[in-house]
Amino acid sequence: MTTPQNLIIPSVIETTGRGERVYDIYSLLLKDRIVFIGTPINDQVANLVVAQLLYLAHEDPEKEIMMYINSPGGSVYSGMAIYDAMQLIPAPVSTYALGLTASFGTVLLTAGAKGRRFALPNATVHMHQPLIGGISGQASDIIIQANEMSRIKDRLLDIFVNATGKTREVLEKDMDRDYYLDAYKAVEYGLIDQVLAPRQAPKVLPAGARVALPEGDNKVAAKLDSEKVARN
């Protein structure tokens, strides 16, 4: 990931039987198949994200990749590179919106695997029609750039129609100007599938209760005493 200059990136020391190894926080997340997009999307960000997706898909083509998005969007062309990589790889990509997911960030959010598109409760999701700045030059050049903008707009509409089930007419109307949704409205709109609820406090179990622990290398069932659970 690219990060603003002067931003201190935390490092994590992992201790194993082979000694200690230092990871920057983003590399440690990648180790757990988490890709984080937390900046505007440009060519450099897109190249890094695509490289991470390709690496993780090569490492395990069936295991889920988790993509967290807190981005105001950015270059449509750079974003399309990430979008196409998400569709190309066989590994399912789940997407998570936090903070503000805007513009092309929302395209990536809704491009996650169906049923695996999430938002945190206080996330804001934003859509609008594509913006291409710097249109200038002779009349023929302006026409060429206007046609390109129209092509991109049509392509984005196709993506949102497929992702949300909304009609082109509804989407075109809503995206004509800035369109903001909270996490719950984003579910209703079809941009995401679920809002992640805050973790619930653990409940005290009755005496002698048996708790099935998550399956791992060994399937374990533990008999817990209610007093021990209460102390934990």
mmCIF file with all atom_site columns, C-alpha atoms in Angstrom:
data_model
loop_
_atom_site.group_PDB
_atom_site.id
_atom_site.type_symbol
_atom_site.label_atom_id
_atom_site.label_alt_id
_atom_site.label_comp_id
_atom_site.label_asym_id
_atom_site.label_entity_id
_atom_site.label_seq_id
_atom_site.pdbx_PDB_ins_code
_atom_site.Cartn_x
_atom_site.Cartn_y
_atom_site.Cartn_z
_atom_site.occupancy
_atom_site.B_iso_or_equiv
_atom_site.pdbx_formal_charge
_atom_site.auth_seq_id
_atom_site.auth_comp_id
_atom_site.auth_asym_id
_atom_site.auth_atom_id
_atom_site.pdbx_PDB_model_num
ATOM 1   C CA . MET A 1 1   ? 0.000   0.000   0.000   1.00 0.00 ? 1   MET A CA 1
ATOM 2   C CA . THR A 1 2   ? 1.081   3.549   -0.574  1.00 0.00 ? 2   THR A CA 1
ATOM 3   C CA . THR A 1 3   ? 0.849   5.767   2.462   1.00 0.00 ? 3   THR A CA 1
ATOM 4   C CA . PRO A 1 4   ? 1.192   9.520   2.917   1.00 0.00 ? 4   PRO A CA 1
ATOM 5   C CA . GLN A 1 5   ? 4.687   10.747  3.548   1.00 0.00 ? 5   GLN A CA 1
ATOM 6   C CA . ASN A 1 6   ? 5.559   11.313  7.210   1.00 0.00 ? 6   ASN A CA 1
ATOM 7   C CA . LEU A 1 7   ? 3.023   8.667   8.278   1.00 0.00 ? 7   LEU A CA 1
ATOM 8   C CA . ILE A 1 8   ? 4.573   6.199   10.687  1.00 0.00 ? 8   ILE A CA 1
ATOM 9   C CA . ILE A 1 9   ? 3.710   2.609   9.750   1.00 0.00 ? 9   ILE A CA 1
ATOM 10  C CA . PRO A 1 10  ? 3.665   0.293   12.780  1.00 0.00 ? 10  PRO A CA 1
ATOM 11  C CA . SER A 1 11  ? 5.826   -2.806  12.736  1.00 0.00 ? 11  SER A CA 1
ATOM 12  C CA . VAL A 1 12  ? 4.918   -6.095  14.364  1.00 0.00 ? 12  VAL A CA 1
ATOM 13  C CA . ILE A 1 13  ? 7.439   -8.592  15.704  1.00 0.00 ? 13  ILE A CA 1
ATOM 14  C CA . GLU A 1 14  ? 6.344   -12.186 15.238  1.00 0.00 ? 14  GLU A CA 1
ATOM 15  C CA . THR A 1 15  ? 8.108   -14.794 17.348  1.00 0.00 ? 15  THR A CA 1
ATOM 16  C CA . THR A 1 16  ? 8.268   -18.339 16.015  1.00 0.00 ? 16  THR A CA 1
ATOM 17  C CA . GLY A 1 17  ? 10.363  -21.408 16.629  1.00 0.00 ? 17  GLY A CA 1
ATOM 18  C CA . ARG A 1 18  ? 12.812  -20.039 14.079  1.00 0.00 ? 18  ARG A CA 1
ATOM 19  C CA . GLY A 1 19  ? 13.262  -16.756 15.893  1.00 0.00 ? 19  GLY A CA 1
ATOM 20  C CA . GLU A 1 20  ? 11.801  -13.301 15.433  1.00 0.00 ? 20  GLU A CA 1
ATOM 21  C CA . ARG A 1 21  ? 10.617  -11.685 12.230  1.00 0.00 ? 21  ARG A CA 1
ATOM 22  C CA . VAL A 1 22  ? 9.542   -8.072  11.778  1.00 0.00 ? 22  VAL A CA 1
ATOM 23  C CA . TYR A 1 23  ? 6.592   -7.216  9.531   1.00 0.00 ? 23  TYR A CA 1
ATOM 24  C CA . ASP A 1 24  ? 5.132   -3.844  8.683   1.00 0.00 ? 24  ASP A CA 1
ATOM 25  C CA . ILE A 1 25  ? 1.453   -3.891  9.559   1.00 0.00 ? 25  ILE A CA 1
ATOM 26  C CA . TYR A 1 26  ? 0.260   -4.166  5.939   1.00 0.00 ? 26  TYR A CA 1
ATOM 27  C CA . SER A 1 27  ? 2.503   -7.149  5.235   1.00 0.00 ? 27  SER A CA 1
ATOM 28  C CA . LEU A 1 28  ? 1.209   -8.861  8.353   1.00 0.00 ? 28  LEU A CA 1
ATOM 29  C CA . LEU A 1 29  ? -2.365  -8.288  7.186   1.00 0.00 ? 29  LEU A CA 1
ATOM 30  C CA . LEU A 1 30  ? -1.451  -9.702  3.769   1.00 0.00 ? 30  LEU A CA 1
ATOM 31  C CA . LYS A 1 31  ? -0.089  -12.782 5.517   1.00 0.00 ? 31  LYS A CA 1
ATOM 32  C CA . ASP A 1 32  ? -3.640  -13.319 6.808   1.00 0.00 ? 32  ASP A CA 1
ATOM 33  C CA . ARG A 1 33  ? -5.103  -12.694 3.322   1.00 0.00 ? 33  ARG A CA 1
ATOM 34  C CA . ILE A 1 34  ? -6.290  -9.169  4.153   1.00 0.00 ? 34  ILE A CA 1
ATOM 35  C CA . VAL A 1 35  ? -5.883  -6.419  1.542   1.00 0.00 ? 35  VAL A CA 1
ATOM 36  C CA . PHE A 1 36  ? -6.426  -2.858  2.787   1.00 0.00 ? 36  PHE A CA 1
ATOM 37  C CA . ILE A 1 37  ? -7.243  0.070   0.499   1.00 0.00 ? 37  ILE A CA 1
ATOM 38  C CA . GLY A 1 38  ? -7.028  3.175   2.654   1.00 0.00 ? 38  GLY A CA 1
ATOM 39  C CA . THR A 1 39  ? -5.929  5.861   0.213   1.00 0.00 ? 39  THR A CA 1
ATOM 40  C CA . PRO A 1 40  ? -7.139  7.470   -3.009  1.00 0.00 ? 40  PRO A CA 1
ATOM 41  C CA . ILE A 1 41  ? -6.880  5.020   -5.895  1.00 0.00 ? 41  ILE A CA 1
ATOM 42  C CA . ASN A 1 42  ? -4.125  5.764   -8.404  1.00 0.00 ? 42  ASN A CA 1
ATOM 43  C CA . ASP A 1 43  ? -1.843  3.705   -10.640 1.00 0.00 ? 43  ASP A CA 1
ATOM 44  C CA . GLN A 1 44  ? 0.611   2.901   -7.852  1.00 0.00 ? 44  GLN A CA 1
ATOM 45  C CA . VAL A 1 45  ? -2.120  1.775   -5.452  1.00 0.00 ? 45  VAL A CA 1
ATOM 46  C CA . ALA A 1 46  ? -3.794  -0.275  -8.194  1.00 0.00 ? 46  ALA A CA 1
ATOM 47  C CA . ASN A 1 47  ? -0.564  -2.034  -9.144  1.00 0.00 ? 47  ASN A CA 1
ATOM 48  C CA . LEU A 1 48  ? 0.116   -2.969  -5.520  1.00 0.00 ? 48  LEU A CA 1
ATOM 49  C CA . VAL A 1 49  ? -3.429  -4.200  -4.891  1.00 0.00 ? 49  VAL A CA 1
ATOM 50  C CA . VAL A 1 50  ? -3.477  -6.221  -8.120  1.00 0.00 ? 50  VAL A CA 1
ATOM 51  C CA . ALA A 1 51  ? -0.120  -7.760  -7.210  1.00 0.00 ? 51  ALA A CA 1
ATOM 52  C CA . GLN A 1 52  ? -1.450  -8.733  -3.774  1.00 0.00 ? 52  GLN A CA 1
ATOM 53  C CA . LEU A 1 53  ? -4.592  -10.290 -5.253  1.00 0.00 ? 53  LEU A CA 1
ATOM 54  C CA . LEU A 1 54  ? -2.605  -12.294 -7.807  1.00 0.00 ? 54  LEU A CA 1
ATOM 55  C CA . TYR A 1 55  ? -0.163  -13.483 -5.149  1.00 0.00 ? 55  TYR A CA 1
ATOM 56  C CA . LEU A 1 56  ? -2.895  -14.585 -2.745  1.00 0.00 ? 56  LEU A CA 1
ATOM 57  C CA . ALA A 1 57  ? -4.832  -16.342 -5.512  1.00 0.00 ? 57  ALA A CA 1
ATOM 58  C CA . HIS A 1 58  ? -1.673  -18.186 -6.555  1.00 0.00 ? 58  HIS A CA 1
ATOM 59  C CA . GLU A 1 59  ? -0.964  -19.155 -2.948  1.00 0.00 ? 59  GLU A CA 1
ATOM 60  C CA . ASP A 1 60  ? -4.452  -20.629 -2.486  1.00 0.00 ? 60  ASP A CA 1
ATOM 61  C CA . PRO A 1 61  ? -6.954  -20.256 -5.359  1.00 0.00 ? 61  PRO A CA 1
ATOM 62  C CA . GLU A 1 62  ? -9.924  -21.315 -3.214  1.00 0.00 ? 62  GLU A CA 1
ATOM 63  C CA . LYS A 1 63  ? -9.349  -19.521 0.090   1.00 0.00 ? 63  LYS A CA 1
ATOM 64  C CA . GLU A 1 64  ? -11.178 -16.261 0.728   1.00 0.00 ? 64  GLU A CA 1
ATOM 65  C CA . ILE A 1 65  ? -9.430  -12.892 0.400   1.00 0.00 ? 65  ILE A CA 1
ATOM 66  C CA . MET A 1 66  ? -10.715 -10.054 2.601   1.00 0.00 ? 66  MET A CA 1
ATOM 67  C CA . MET A 1 67  ? -10.561 -6.524  1.171   1.00 0.00 ? 67  MET A CA 1
ATOM 68  C CA . TYR A 1 68  ? -11.134 -3.597  3.535   1.00 0.00 ? 68  TYR A CA 1
ATOM 69  C CA . ILE A 1 69  ? -11.960 -0.290  1.837   1.00 0.00 ? 69  ILE A CA 1
ATOM 70  C CA . ASN A 1 70  ? -11.743 3.211   3.328   1.00 0.00 ? 70  ASN A CA 1
ATOM 71  C CA . SER A 1 71  ? -11.148 5.249   0.197   1.00 0.00 ? 71  SER A CA 1
ATOM 72  C CA . PRO A 1 72  ? -12.538 8.385   -1.471  1.00 0.00 ? 72  PRO A CA 1
ATOM 73  C CA . GLY A 1 73  ? -12.084 6.737   -4.875  1.00 0.00 ? 73  GLY A CA 1
ATOM 74  C CA . GLY A 1 74  ? -9.752  8.065   -7.525  1.00 0.00 ? 74  GLY A CA 1
ATOM 75  C CA . SER A 1 75  ? -8.740  7.187   -11.062 1.00 0.00 ? 75  SER A CA 1
ATOM 76  C CA . VAL A 1 76  ? -11.359 5.186   -12.955 1.00 0.00 ? 76  VAL A CA 1
ATOM 77  C CA . TYR A 1 77  ? -8.706  3.482   -15.072 1.00 0.00 ? 77  TYR A CA 1
ATOM 78  C CA . SER A 1 78  ? -6.659  2.459   -12.021 1.00 0.00 ? 78  SER A CA 1
ATOM 79  C CA . GLY A 1 79  ? -9.792  1.283   -10.255 1.00 0.00 ? 79  GLY A CA 1
ATOM 80  C CA . MET A 1 80  ? -10.813 -0.811  -13.247 1.00 0.00 ? 80  MET A CA 1
ATOM 81  C CA . ALA A 1 81  ? -7.499  -2.663  -13.001 1.00 0.00 ? 81  ALA A CA 1
ATOM 82  C CA . ILE A 1 82  ? -8.378  -3.706  -9.438  1.00 0.00 ? 82  ILE A CA 1
ATOM 83  C CA . TYR A 1 83  ? -11.969 -4.527  -10.411 1.00 0.00 ? 83  TYR A CA 1
ATOM 84  C CA . ASP A 1 84  ? -10.867 -6.771  -13.285 1.00 0.00 ? 84  ASP A CA 1
ATOM 85  C CA . ALA A 1 85  ? -8.323  -8.539  -11.075 1.00 0.00 ? 85  ALA A CA 1
ATOM 86  C CA . MET A 1 86  ? -11.061 -9.260  -8.529  1.00 0.00 ? 86  MET A CA 1
ATOM 87  C CA . GLN A 1 87  ? -13.182 -10.825 -11.263 1.00 0.00 ? 87  GLN A CA 1
ATOM 88  C CA . LEU A 1 88  ? -10.243 -12.713 -12.780 1.00 0.00 ? 88  LEU A CA 1
ATOM 89  C CA . ILE A 1 89  ? -8.901  -14.601 -9.799  1.00 0.00 ? 89  ILE A CA 1
ATOM 90  C CA . PRO A 1 90  ? -10.645 -17.806 -8.675  1.00 0.00 ? 90  PRO A CA 1
ATOM 91  C CA . ALA A 1 91  ? -10.372 -16.977 -4.964  1.00 0.00 ? 91  ALA A CA 1
ATOM 92  C CA . PRO A 1 92  ? -13.533 -15.301 -3.607  1.00 0.00 ? 92  PRO A CA 1
ATOM 93  C CA . VAL A 1 93  ? -13.013 -11.708 -2.470  1.00 0.00 ? 93  VAL A CA 1
ATOM 94  C CA . SER A 1 94  ? -15.112 -10.442 0.419   1.00 0.00 ? 94  SER A CA 1
ATOM 95  C CA . THR A 1 95  ? -15.321 -6.658  0.756   1.00 0.00 ? 95  THR A CA 1
ATOM 96  C CA . TYR A 1 96  ? -15.722 -4.516  3.863   1.00 0.00 ? 96  TYR A CA 1
ATOM 97  C CA . ALA A 1 97  ? -16.618 -0.810  3.931   1.00 0.00 ? 97  ALA A CA 1
ATOM 98  C CA . LEU A 1 98  ? -15.416 1.293   6.821   1.00 0.00 ? 98  LEU A CA 1
ATOM 99  C CA . GLY A 1 99  ? -15.188 5.049   7.206   1.00 0.00 ? 99  GLY A CA 1
ATOM 100 C CA . LEU A 1 100 ? -16.008 6.478   3.778   1.00 0.00 ? 100 LEU A CA 1
ATOM 101 C CA . THR A 1 101 ? -16.237 4.310   0.697   1.00 0.00 ? 101 THR A CA 1
ATOM 102 C CA . ALA A 1 102 ? -16.789 6.716   -2.178  1.00 0.00 ? 102 ALA A CA 1
ATOM 103 C CA . SER A 1 103 ? -16.777 6.907   -5.955  1.00 0.00 ? 103 SER A CA 1
ATOM 104 C CA . PHE A 1 104 ? -14.691 4.022   -7.346  1.00 0.00 ? 104 PHE A CA 1
ATOM 105 C CA . GLY A 1 105 ? -14.186 2.736   -3.829  1.00 0.00 ? 105 GLY A CA 1
ATOM 106 C CA . THR A 1 106 ? -17.891 1.867   -3.935  1.00 0.00 ? 106 THR A CA 1
ATOM 107 C CA . VAL A 1 107 ? -17.435 0.073   -7.257  1.00 0.00 ? 107 VAL A CA 1
ATOM 108 C CA . LEU A 1 108 ? -14.836 -2.153  -5.588  1.00 0.00 ? 108 LEU A CA 1
ATOM 109 C CA . LEU A 1 109 ? -17.040 -2.624  -2.532  1.00 0.00 ? 109 LEU A CA 1
ATOM 110 C CA . THR A 1 110 ? -19.966 -3.886  -4.585  1.00 0.00 ? 110 THR A CA 1
ATOM 111 C CA . ALA A 1 111 ? -17.641 -6.037  -6.731  1.00 0.00 ? 111 ALA A CA 1
ATOM 112 C CA . GLY A 1 112 ? -17.085 -8.449  -3.858  1.00 0.00 ? 112 GLY A CA 1
ATOM 113 C CA . ALA A 1 113 ? -18.433 -11.976 -3.999  1.00 0.00 ? 113 ALA A CA 1
ATOM 114 C CA . LYS A 1 114 ? -22.215 -12.070 -3.661  1.00 0.00 ? 114 LYS A CA 1
ATOM 115 C CA . GLY A 1 115 ? -23.184 -12.649 -0.060  1.00 0.00 ? 115 GLY A CA 1
ATOM 116 C CA . ARG A 1 116 ? -19.762 -11.438 1.114   1.00 0.00 ? 116 ARG A CA 1
ATOM 117 C CA . ARG A 1 117 ? -20.097 -7.667  0.752   1.00 0.00 ? 117 ARG A CA 1
ATOM 118 C CA . PHE A 1 118 ? -20.154 -6.026  4.174   1.00 0.00 ? 118 PHE A CA 1
ATOM 119 C CA . ALA A 1 119 ? -20.081 -2.641  5.886   1.00 0.00 ? 119 ALA A CA 1
ATOM 120 C CA . LEU A 1 120 ? -19.383 -1.572  9.429   1.00 0.00 ? 120 LEU A CA 1
ATOM 121 C CA . PRO A 1 121 ? -22.345 0.128   11.140  1.00 0.00 ? 121 PRO A CA 1
ATOM 122 C CA . ASN A 1 122 ? -21.047 3.699   10.792  1.00 0.00 ? 122 ASN A CA 1
ATOM 123 C CA . ALA A 1 123 ? -19.631 3.411   7.277   1.00 0.00 ? 123 ALA A CA 1
ATOM 124 C CA . THR A 1 124 ? -20.783 5.854   4.602   1.00 0.00 ? 124 THR A CA 1
ATOM 125 C CA . VAL A 1 125 ? -21.188 4.692   1.011   1.00 0.00 ? 125 VAL A CA 1
ATOM 126 C CA . HIS A 1 126 ? -21.190 7.183   -1.869  1.00 0.00 ? 126 HIS A CA 1
ATOM 127 C CA . MET A 1 127 ? -21.908 7.036   -5.603  1.00 0.00 ? 127 MET A CA 1
ATOM 128 C CA . HIS A 1 128 ? -21.814 9.554   -8.439  1.00 0.00 ? 128 HIS A CA 1
ATOM 129 C CA . GLN A 1 129 ? -21.301 9.647   -12.169 1.00 0.00 ? 129 GLN A CA 1
ATOM 130 C CA . PRO A 1 130 ? -17.662 9.470   -13.313 1.00 0.00 ? 130 PRO A CA 1
ATOM 131 C CA . LEU A 1 131 ? -15.641 12.657  -13.383 1.00 0.00 ? 131 LEU A CA 1
ATOM 132 C CA . ILE A 1 132 ? -12.855 13.205  -15.876 1.00 0.00 ? 132 ILE A CA 1
ATOM 133 C CA . GLY A 1 133 ? -11.079 16.483  -15.296 1.00 0.00 ? 133 GLY A CA 1
ATOM 134 C CA . GLY A 1 134 ? -8.912  18.548  -17.573 1.00 0.00 ? 134 GLY A CA 1
ATOM 135 C CA . ILE A 1 135 ? -11.081 18.463  -20.690 1.00 0.00 ? 135 ILE A CA 1
ATOM 136 C CA . SER A 1 136 ? -9.584  21.039  -23.016 1.00 0.00 ? 136 SER A CA 1
ATOM 137 C CA . GLY A 1 137 ? -8.194  21.517  -26.484 1.00 0.00 ? 137 GLY A CA 1
ATOM 138 C CA . GLN A 1 138 ? -9.752  21.773  -29.892 1.00 0.00 ? 138 GLN A CA 1
ATOM 139 C CA . ALA A 1 139 ? -13.410 20.950  -30.456 1.00 0.00 ? 139 ALA A CA 1
ATOM 140 C CA . SER A 1 140 ? -12.539 17.537  -31.901 1.00 0.00 ? 140 SER A CA 1
ATOM 141 C CA . ASP A 1 141 ? -10.421 16.711  -28.815 1.00 0.00 ? 141 ASP A CA 1
ATOM 142 C CA . ILE A 1 142 ? -13.258 17.704  -26.489 1.00 0.00 ? 142 ILE A CA 1
ATOM 143 C CA . ILE A 1 143 ? -15.661 15.454  -28.420 1.00 0.00 ? 143 ILE A CA 1
ATOM 144 C CA . ILE A 1 144 ? -13.241 12.518  -28.098 1.00 0.00 ? 144 ILE A CA 1
ATOM 145 C CA . GLN A 1 145 ? -12.921 13.048  -24.344 1.00 0.00 ? 145 GLN A CA 1
ATOM 146 C CA . ALA A 1 146 ? -16.684 13.471  -23.942 1.00 0.00 ? 146 ALA A CA 1
ATOM 147 C CA . ASN A 1 147 ? -17.246 10.187  -25.792 1.00 0.00 ? 147 ASN A CA 1
ATOM 148 C CA . GLU A 1 148 ? -14.763 8.469   -23.497 1.00 0.00 ? 148 GLU A CA 1
ATOM 149 C CA . MET A 1 149 ? -16.563 9.832   -20.440 1.00 0.00 ? 149 MET A CA 1
ATOM 150 C CA . SER A 1 150 ? -19.850 8.528   -21.833 1.00 0.00 ? 150 SER A CA 1
ATOM 151 C CA . ARG A 1 151 ? -18.295 5.088   -22.424 1.00 0.00 ? 151 ARG A CA 1
ATOM 152 C CA . ILE A 1 152 ? -17.007 4.910   -18.853 1.00 0.00 ? 152 ILE A CA 1
ATOM 153 C CA . LYS A 1 153 ? -20.360 6.032   -17.477 1.00 0.00 ? 153 LYS A CA 1
ATOM 154 C CA . ASP A 1 154 ? -22.136 3.266   -19.411 1.00 0.00 ? 154 ASP A CA 1
ATOM 155 C CA . ARG A 1 155 ? -19.661 0.663   -18.174 1.00 0.00 ? 155 ARG A CA 1
ATOM 156 C CA . LEU A 1 156 ? -20.062 1.734   -14.550 1.00 0.00 ? 156 LEU A CA 1
ATOM 157 C CA . LEU A 1 157 ? -23.836 1.628   -14.924 1.00 0.00 ? 157 LEU A CA 1
ATOM 158 C CA . ASP A 1 158 ? -23.533 -1.942  -16.224 1.00 0.00 ? 158 ASP A CA 1
ATOM 159 C CA . ILE A 1 159 ? -21.460 -2.885  -13.162 1.00 0.00 ? 159 ILE A CA 1
ATOM 160 C CA . PHE A 1 160 ? -23.942 -1.355  -10.731 1.00 0.00 ? 160 PHE A CA 1
ATOM 161 C CA . VAL A 1 161 ? -26.946 -2.896  -12.519 1.00 0.00 ? 161 VAL A CA 1
ATOM 162 C CA . ASN A 1 162 ? -25.348 -6.326  -12.182 1.00 0.00 ? 162 ASN A CA 1
ATOM 163 C CA . ALA A 1 163 ? -24.345 -5.728  -8.557  1.00 0.00 ? 163 ALA A CA 1
ATOM 164 C CA . THR A 1 164 ? -27.569 -4.192  -7.233  1.00 0.00 ? 164 THR A CA 1
ATOM 165 C CA . GLY A 1 165 ? -30.382 -5.402  -9.475  1.00 0.00 ? 165 GLY A CA 1
ATOM 166 C CA . LYS A 1 166 ? -31.519 -1.790  -9.934  1.00 0.00 ? 166 LYS A CA 1
ATOM 167 C CA . THR A 1 167 ? -32.550 -0.565  -13.368 1.00 0.00 ? 167 THR A CA 1
ATOM 168 C CA . ARG A 1 168 ? -30.264 1.669   -15.406 1.00 0.00 ? 168 ARG A CA 1
ATOM 169 C CA . GLU A 1 169 ? -32.855 4.431   -15.184 1.00 0.00 ? 169 GLU A CA 1
ATOM 170 C CA . VAL A 1 170 ? -32.884 4.383   -11.366 1.00 0.00 ? 170 VAL A CA 1
ATOM 171 C CA . LEU A 1 171 ? -29.103 4.248   -11.138 1.00 0.00 ? 171 LEU A CA 1
ATOM 172 C CA . GLU A 1 172 ? -28.594 6.986   -13.701 1.00 0.00 ? 172 GLU A CA 1
ATOM 173 C CA . LYS A 1 173 ? -30.970 9.252   -11.774 1.00 0.00 ? 173 LYS A CA 1
ATOM 174 C CA . ASP A 1 174 ? -29.369 8.525   -8.391  1.00 0.00 ? 174 ASP A CA 1
ATOM 175 C CA . MET A 1 175 ? -25.809 8.866   -9.687  1.00 0.00 ? 175 MET A CA 1
ATOM 176 C CA . ASP A 1 176 ? -26.462 12.121  -11.526 1.00 0.00 ? 176 ASP A CA 1
ATOM 177 C CA . ARG A 1 177 ? -25.237 13.921  -8.395  1.00 0.00 ? 177 ARG A CA 1
ATOM 178 C CA . ASP A 1 178 ? -23.468 12.849  -5.217  1.00 0.00 ? 178 ASP A CA 1
ATOM 179 C CA . TYR A 1 179 ? -25.533 10.089  -3.596  1.00 0.00 ? 179 TYR A CA 1
ATOM 180 C CA . TYR A 1 180 ? -24.781 9.106   0.008   1.00 0.00 ? 180 TYR A CA 1
ATOM 181 C CA . LEU A 1 181 ? -26.060 6.079   1.904   1.00 0.00 ? 181 LEU A CA 1
ATOM 182 C CA . ASP A 1 182 ? -25.459 4.817   5.408   1.00 0.00 ? 182 ASP A CA 1
ATOM 183 C CA . ALA A 1 183 ? -24.580 1.156   5.881   1.00 0.00 ? 183 ALA A CA 1
ATOM 184 C CA . TYR A 1 184 ? -28.173 0.014   6.327   1.00 0.00 ? 184 TYR A CA 1
ATOM 185 C CA . LYS A 1 185 ? -29.429 1.948   3.294   1.00 0.00 ? 185 LYS A CA 1
ATOM 186 C CA . ALA A 1 186 ? -26.574 0.419   1.290   1.00 0.00 ? 186 ALA A CA 1
ATOM 187 C CA . VAL A 1 187 ? -27.995 -3.021  2.125   1.00 0.00 ? 187 VAL A CA 1
ATOM 188 C CA . GLU A 1 188 ? -31.471 -1.952  1.002   1.00 0.00 ? 188 GLU A CA 1
ATOM 189 C CA . TYR A 1 189 ? -30.011 -0.524  -2.201  1.00 0.00 ? 189 TYR A CA 1
ATOM 190 C CA . GLY A 1 190 ? -28.199 -3.775  -2.993  1.00 0.00 ? 190 GLY A CA 1
ATOM 191 C CA . LEU A 1 191 ? -24.670 -2.391  -2.857  1.00 0.00 ? 191 LEU A CA 1
ATOM 192 C CA . ILE A 1 192 ? -23.758 -4.677  0.045   1.00 0.00 ? 192 ILE A CA 1
ATOM 193 C CA . ASP A 1 193 ? -25.246 -7.762  1.645   1.00 0.00 ? 193 ASP A CA 1
ATOM 194 C CA . GLN A 1 194 ? -24.911 -7.211  5.372   1.00 0.00 ? 194 GLN A CA 1
ATOM 195 C CA . VAL A 1 195 ? -23.981 -4.730  8.091   1.00 0.00 ? 195 VAL A CA 1
ATOM 196 C CA . LEU A 1 196 ? -21.570 -6.218  10.601  1.00 0.00 ? 196 LEU A CA 1
ATOM 197 C CA . ALA A 1 197 ? -22.978 -5.834  14.114  1.00 0.00 ? 197 ALA A CA 1
ATOM 198 C CA . PRO A 1 198 ? -20.730 -4.980  17.076  1.00 0.00 ? 198 PRO A CA 1
ATOM 199 C CA . ARG A 1 199 ? -19.499 -7.980  18.989  1.00 0.00 ? 199 ARG A CA 1
ATOM 200 C CA . GLN A 1 200 ? -21.925 -9.100  21.663  1.00 0.00 ? 200 GLN A CA 1
ATOM 201 C CA . ALA A 1 201 ? -20.732 -9.498  25.238  1.00 0.00 ? 201 ALA A CA 1
ATOM 202 C CA . PRO A 1 202 ? -20.087 -13.142 26.133  1.00 0.00 ? 202 PRO A CA 1
ATOM 203 C CA . LYS A 1 203 ? -22.945 -14.737 28.032  1.00 0.00 ? 203 LYS A CA 1
ATOM 204 C CA . VAL A 1 204 ? -22.520 -16.650 31.283  1.00 0.00 ? 204 VAL A CA 1
ATOM 205 C CA . LEU A 1 205 ? -23.367 -20.281 30.660  1.00 0.00 ? 205 LEU A CA 1
ATOM 206 C CA . PRO A 1 206 ? -25.278 -22.484 33.085  1.00 0.00 ? 206 PRO A CA 1
ATOM 207 C CA . ALA A 1 207 ? -23.272 -24.970 35.141  1.00 0.00 ? 207 ALA A CA 1
ATOM 208 C CA . GLY A 1 208 ? -22.221 -28.039 33.197  1.00 0.00 ? 208 GLY A CA 1
ATOM 209 C CA . ALA A 1 209 ? -22.841 -26.455 29.794  1.00 0.00 ? 209 ALA A CA 1
ATOM 210 C CA . ARG A 1 210 ? -20.860 -27.869 26.881  1.00 0.00 ? 210 ARG A CA 1
ATOM 211 C CA . VAL A 1 211 ? -19.476 -25.503 24.290  1.00 0.00 ? 211 VAL A CA 1
ATOM 212 C CA . ALA A 1 212 ? -18.464 -26.672 20.814  1.00 0.00 ? 212 ALA A CA 1
ATOM 213 C CA . LEU A 1 213 ? -15.303 -24.869 19.827  1.00 0.00 ? 213 LEU A CA 1
ATOM 214 C CA . PRO A 1 214 ? -14.636 -23.925 16.173  1.00 0.00 ? 214 PRO A CA 1
ATOM 215 C CA . GLU A 1 215 ? -13.333 -26.747 14.040  1.00 0.00 ? 215 GLU A CA 1
ATOM 216 C CA . GLY A 1 216 ? -9.607  -26.716 13.484  1.00 0.00 ? 216 GLY A CA 1
ATOM 217 C CA . ASP A 1 217 ? -7.004  -29.422 13.121  1.00 0.00 ? 217 ASP A CA 1
ATOM 218 C CA . ASN A 1 218 ? -8.705  -31.176 16.039  1.00 0.00 ? 218 ASN A CA 1
ATOM 219 C CA . LYS A 1 219 ? -12.415 -31.074 16.811  1.00 0.00 ? 219 LYS A CA 1
ATOM 220 C CA . VAL A 1 220 ? -12.751 -30.122 20.454  1.00 0.00 ? 220 VAL A CA 1
ATOM 221 C CA . ALA A 1 221 ? -15.633 -29.887 22.890  1.00 0.00 ? 221 ALA A CA 1
ATOM 222 C CA . ALA A 1 222 ? -14.974 -28.310 26.259  1.00 0.00 ? 222 ALA A CA 1
ATOM 223 C CA . LYS A 1 223 ? -17.007 -28.680 29.412  1.00 0.00 ? 223 LYS A CA 1
ATOM 224 C CA . LEU A 1 224 ? -17.073 -25.296 31.054  1.00 0.00 ? 224 LEU A CA 1
ATOM 225 C CA . ASP A 1 225 ? -18.012 -24.400 34.590  1.00 0.00 ? 225 ASP A CA 1
ATOM 226 C CA . SER A 1 226 ? -20.197 -21.294 34.807  1.00 0.00 ? 226 SER A CA 1
ATOM 227 C CA . GLU A 1 227 ? -17.988 -19.711 37.462  1.00 0.00 ? 227 GLU A CA 1
ATOM 228 C CA . LYS A 1 228 ? -14.932 -19.989 35.213  1.00 0.00 ? 228 LYS A CA 1
ATOM 229 C CA . VAL A 1 229 ? -16.833 -18.460 32.313  1.00 0.00 ? 229 VAL A CA 1
ATOM 230 C CA . ALA A 1 230 ? -17.980 -15.593 34.520  1.00 0.00 ? 230 ALA A CA 1
ATOM 231 C CA . ARG A 1 231 ? -14.404 -14.876 35.603  1.00 0.00 ? 231 ARG A CA 1
ATOM 232 C CA . ASN A 1 232 ? -13.256 -14.817 31.960  1.00 0.00 ? 232 ASN A CA 1
#
